[in-house]
Short mmCIF file of N, CA and C in Angstrom, two decimals:
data_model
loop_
_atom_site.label_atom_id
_atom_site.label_comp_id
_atom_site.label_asym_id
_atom_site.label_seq_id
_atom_site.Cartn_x
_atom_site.Cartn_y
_atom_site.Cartn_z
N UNK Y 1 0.82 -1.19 0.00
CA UNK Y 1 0.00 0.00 0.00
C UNK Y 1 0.86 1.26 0.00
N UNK Y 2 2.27 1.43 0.94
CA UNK Y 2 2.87 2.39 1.25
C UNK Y 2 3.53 2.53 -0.22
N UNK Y 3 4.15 1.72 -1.08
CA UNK Y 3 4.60 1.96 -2.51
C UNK Y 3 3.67 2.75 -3.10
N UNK Y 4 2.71 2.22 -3.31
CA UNK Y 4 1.02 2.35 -4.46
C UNK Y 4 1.05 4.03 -4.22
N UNK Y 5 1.09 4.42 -2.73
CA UNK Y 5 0.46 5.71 -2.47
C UNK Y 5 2.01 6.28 -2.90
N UNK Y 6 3.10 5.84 -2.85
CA UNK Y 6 3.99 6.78 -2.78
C UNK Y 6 4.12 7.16 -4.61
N UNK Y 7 3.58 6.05 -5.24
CA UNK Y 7 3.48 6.29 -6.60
C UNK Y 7 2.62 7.08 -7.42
N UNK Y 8 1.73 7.34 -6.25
CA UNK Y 8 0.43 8.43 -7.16
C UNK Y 8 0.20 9.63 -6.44
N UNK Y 9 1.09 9.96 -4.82
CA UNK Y 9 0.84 11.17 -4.44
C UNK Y 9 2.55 11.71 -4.75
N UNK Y 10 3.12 11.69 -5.72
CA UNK Y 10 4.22 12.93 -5.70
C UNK Y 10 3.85 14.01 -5.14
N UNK Y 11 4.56 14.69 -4.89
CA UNK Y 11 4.52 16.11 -4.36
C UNK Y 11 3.36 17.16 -5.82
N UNK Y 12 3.88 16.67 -6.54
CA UNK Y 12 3.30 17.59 -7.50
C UNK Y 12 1.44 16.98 -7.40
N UNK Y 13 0.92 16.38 -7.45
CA UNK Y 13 0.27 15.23 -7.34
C UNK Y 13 -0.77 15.78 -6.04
N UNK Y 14 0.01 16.11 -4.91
CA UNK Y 14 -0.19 16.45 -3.88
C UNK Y 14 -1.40 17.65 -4.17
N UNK Y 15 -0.26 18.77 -4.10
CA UNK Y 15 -0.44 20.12 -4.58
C UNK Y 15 -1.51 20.00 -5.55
N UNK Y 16 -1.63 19.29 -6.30
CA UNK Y 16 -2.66 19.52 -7.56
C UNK Y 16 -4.24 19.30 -6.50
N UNK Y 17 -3.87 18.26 -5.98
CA UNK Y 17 -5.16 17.67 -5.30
C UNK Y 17 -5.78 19.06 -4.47
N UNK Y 18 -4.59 19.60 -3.40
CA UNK Y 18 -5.09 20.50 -2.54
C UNK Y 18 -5.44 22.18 -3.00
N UNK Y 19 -4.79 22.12 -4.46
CA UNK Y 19 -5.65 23.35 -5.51
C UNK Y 19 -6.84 23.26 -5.87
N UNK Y 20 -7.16 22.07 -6.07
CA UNK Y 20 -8.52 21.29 -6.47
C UNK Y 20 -9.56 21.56 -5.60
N UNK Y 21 -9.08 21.22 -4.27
CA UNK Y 21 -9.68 20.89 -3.32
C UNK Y 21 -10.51 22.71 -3.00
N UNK Y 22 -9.11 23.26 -2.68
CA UNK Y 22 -9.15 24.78 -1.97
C UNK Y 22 -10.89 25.59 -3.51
N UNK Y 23 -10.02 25.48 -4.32
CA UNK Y 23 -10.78 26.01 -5.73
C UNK Y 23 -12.14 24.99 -6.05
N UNK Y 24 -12.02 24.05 -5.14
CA UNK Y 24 -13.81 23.74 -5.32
C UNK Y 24 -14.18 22.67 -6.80
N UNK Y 25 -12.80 22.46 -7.28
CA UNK Y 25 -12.66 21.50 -8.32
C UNK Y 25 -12.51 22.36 -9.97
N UNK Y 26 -12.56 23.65 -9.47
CA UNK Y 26 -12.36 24.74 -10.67
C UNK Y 26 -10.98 24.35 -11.23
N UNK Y 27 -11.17 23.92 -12.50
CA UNK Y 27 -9.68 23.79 -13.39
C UNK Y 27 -8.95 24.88 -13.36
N UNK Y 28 -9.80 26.00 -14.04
CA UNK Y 28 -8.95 27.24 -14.16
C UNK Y 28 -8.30 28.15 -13.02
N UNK Y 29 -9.40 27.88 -12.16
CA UNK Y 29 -8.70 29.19 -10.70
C UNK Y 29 -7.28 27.87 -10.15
N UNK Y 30 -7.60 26.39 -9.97
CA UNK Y 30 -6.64 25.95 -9.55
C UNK Y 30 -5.49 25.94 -10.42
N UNK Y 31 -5.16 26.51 -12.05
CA UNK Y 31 -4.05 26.56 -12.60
C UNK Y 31 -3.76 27.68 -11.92
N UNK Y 32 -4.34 28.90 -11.75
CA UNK Y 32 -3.58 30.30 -11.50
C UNK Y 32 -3.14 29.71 -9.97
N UNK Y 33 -3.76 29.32 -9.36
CA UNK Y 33 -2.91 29.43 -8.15
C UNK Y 33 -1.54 28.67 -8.15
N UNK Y 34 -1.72 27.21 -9.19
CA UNK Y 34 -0.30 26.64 -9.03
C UNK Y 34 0.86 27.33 -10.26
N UNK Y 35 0.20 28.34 -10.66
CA UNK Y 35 1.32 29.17 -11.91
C UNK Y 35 1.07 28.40 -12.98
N UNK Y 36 0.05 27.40 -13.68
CA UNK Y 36 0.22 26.99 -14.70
C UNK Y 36 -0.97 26.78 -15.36
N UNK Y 37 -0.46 26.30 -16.87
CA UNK Y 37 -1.75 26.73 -17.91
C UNK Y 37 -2.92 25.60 -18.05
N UNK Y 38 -4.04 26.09 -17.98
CA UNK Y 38 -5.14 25.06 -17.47
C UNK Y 38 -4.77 24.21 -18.40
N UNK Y 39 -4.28 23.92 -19.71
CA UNK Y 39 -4.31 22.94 -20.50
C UNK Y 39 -3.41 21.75 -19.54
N UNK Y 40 -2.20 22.40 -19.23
CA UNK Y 40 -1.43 21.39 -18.27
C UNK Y 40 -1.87 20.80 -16.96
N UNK Y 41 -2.29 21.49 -16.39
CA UNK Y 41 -3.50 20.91 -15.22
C UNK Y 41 -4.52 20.23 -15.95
N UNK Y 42 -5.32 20.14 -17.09
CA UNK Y 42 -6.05 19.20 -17.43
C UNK Y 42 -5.20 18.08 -17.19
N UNK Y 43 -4.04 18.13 -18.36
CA UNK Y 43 -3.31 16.74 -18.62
C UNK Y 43 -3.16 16.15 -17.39
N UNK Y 44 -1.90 16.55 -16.45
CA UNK Y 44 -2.01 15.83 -15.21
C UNK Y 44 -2.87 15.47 -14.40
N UNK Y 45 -4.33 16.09 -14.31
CA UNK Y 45 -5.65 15.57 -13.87
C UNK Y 45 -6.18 14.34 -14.74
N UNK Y 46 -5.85 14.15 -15.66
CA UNK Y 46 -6.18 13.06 -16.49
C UNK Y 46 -5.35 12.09 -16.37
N UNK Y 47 -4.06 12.44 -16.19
CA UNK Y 47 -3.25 11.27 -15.98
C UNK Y 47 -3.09 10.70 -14.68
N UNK Y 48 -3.34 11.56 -13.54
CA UNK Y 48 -3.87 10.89 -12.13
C UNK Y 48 -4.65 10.43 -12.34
N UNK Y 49 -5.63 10.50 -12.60
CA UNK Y 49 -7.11 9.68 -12.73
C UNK Y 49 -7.23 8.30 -13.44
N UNK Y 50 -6.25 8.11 -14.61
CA UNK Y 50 -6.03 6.89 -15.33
C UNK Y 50 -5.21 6.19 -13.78
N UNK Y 51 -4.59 6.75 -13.65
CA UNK Y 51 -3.54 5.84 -12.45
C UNK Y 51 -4.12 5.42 -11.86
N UNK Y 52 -4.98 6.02 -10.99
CA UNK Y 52 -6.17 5.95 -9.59
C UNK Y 52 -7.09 5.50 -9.86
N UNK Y 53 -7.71 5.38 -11.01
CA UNK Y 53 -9.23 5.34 -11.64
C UNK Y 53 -10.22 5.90 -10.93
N UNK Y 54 -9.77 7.33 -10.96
CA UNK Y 54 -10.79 8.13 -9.33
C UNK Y 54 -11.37 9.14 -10.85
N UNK Y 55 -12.12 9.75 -10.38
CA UNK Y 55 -12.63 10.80 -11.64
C UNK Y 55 -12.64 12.06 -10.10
N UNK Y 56 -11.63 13.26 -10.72
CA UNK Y 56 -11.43 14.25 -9.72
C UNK Y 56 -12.35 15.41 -9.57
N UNK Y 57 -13.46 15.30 -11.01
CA UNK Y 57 -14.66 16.10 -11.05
C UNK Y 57 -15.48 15.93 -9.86
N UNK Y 58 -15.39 14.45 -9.35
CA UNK Y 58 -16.21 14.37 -8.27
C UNK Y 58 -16.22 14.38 -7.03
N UNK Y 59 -16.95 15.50 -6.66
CA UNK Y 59 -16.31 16.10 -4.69
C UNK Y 59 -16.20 14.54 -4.28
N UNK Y 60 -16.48 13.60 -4.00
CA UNK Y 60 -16.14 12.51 -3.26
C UNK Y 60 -15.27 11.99 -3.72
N UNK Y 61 -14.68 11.72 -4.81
CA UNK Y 61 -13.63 11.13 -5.08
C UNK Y 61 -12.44 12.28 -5.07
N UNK Y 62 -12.44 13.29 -5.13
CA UNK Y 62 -11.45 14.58 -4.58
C UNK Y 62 -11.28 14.35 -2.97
N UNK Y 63 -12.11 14.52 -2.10
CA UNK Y 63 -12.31 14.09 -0.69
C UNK Y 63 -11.72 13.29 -0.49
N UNK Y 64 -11.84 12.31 -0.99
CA UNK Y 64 -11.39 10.88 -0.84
C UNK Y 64 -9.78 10.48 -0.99
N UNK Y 65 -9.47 11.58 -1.98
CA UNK Y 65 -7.70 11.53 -2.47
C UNK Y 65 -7.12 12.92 -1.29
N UNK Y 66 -7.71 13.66 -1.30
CA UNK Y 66 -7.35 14.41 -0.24
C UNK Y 66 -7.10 13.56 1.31
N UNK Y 67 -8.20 12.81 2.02
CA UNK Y 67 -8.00 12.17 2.96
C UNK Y 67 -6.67 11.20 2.96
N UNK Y 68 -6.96 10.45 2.04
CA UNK Y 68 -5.66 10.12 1.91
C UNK Y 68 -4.66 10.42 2.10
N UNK Y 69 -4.35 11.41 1.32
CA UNK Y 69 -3.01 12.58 1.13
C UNK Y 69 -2.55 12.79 2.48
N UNK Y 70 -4.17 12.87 3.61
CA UNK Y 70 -3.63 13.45 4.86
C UNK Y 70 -3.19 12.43 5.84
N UNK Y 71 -3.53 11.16 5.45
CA UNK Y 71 -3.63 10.00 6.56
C UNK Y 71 -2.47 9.50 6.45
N UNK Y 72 -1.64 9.48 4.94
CA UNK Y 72 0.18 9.07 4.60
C UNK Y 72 0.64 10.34 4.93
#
């Protein structure tokens, strides 16, 4: 389990989640806050989600990767 999580919460990974989180799942306000262009925050939201098979549109499955985030 401690691998699995260490493989899908990078730091960057992290941060994306808790922009997400703070911004309410808004793509765009969470690029400005992490300095980058919503197209690139799509991609890496898409590519966590293939990893995880979580869909991050959805407050419970955001919640859910957040808790996480906080419990490792």
């Amino acid at each position: 389990m401690q691998s699995l999580f260490s493989e899908w919460f990078e730091s960057e990974f992290i941060q994306m989640i808790a922009a997400l989180w703070k911004t309410q799942g808004n793509l765009s306000s969470a690029a400005k806050e992490l300095f980058m262009h919503r197209n690139t925050l799509q991609y890496k939201v898409d590519k966590f989600q293939q990893q995880t098979k979580t869909n991050l549109k959805k407050m419970d499955d955001l919640v859910f990767m957040l808790s996480t985030n906080t419990i490792f």
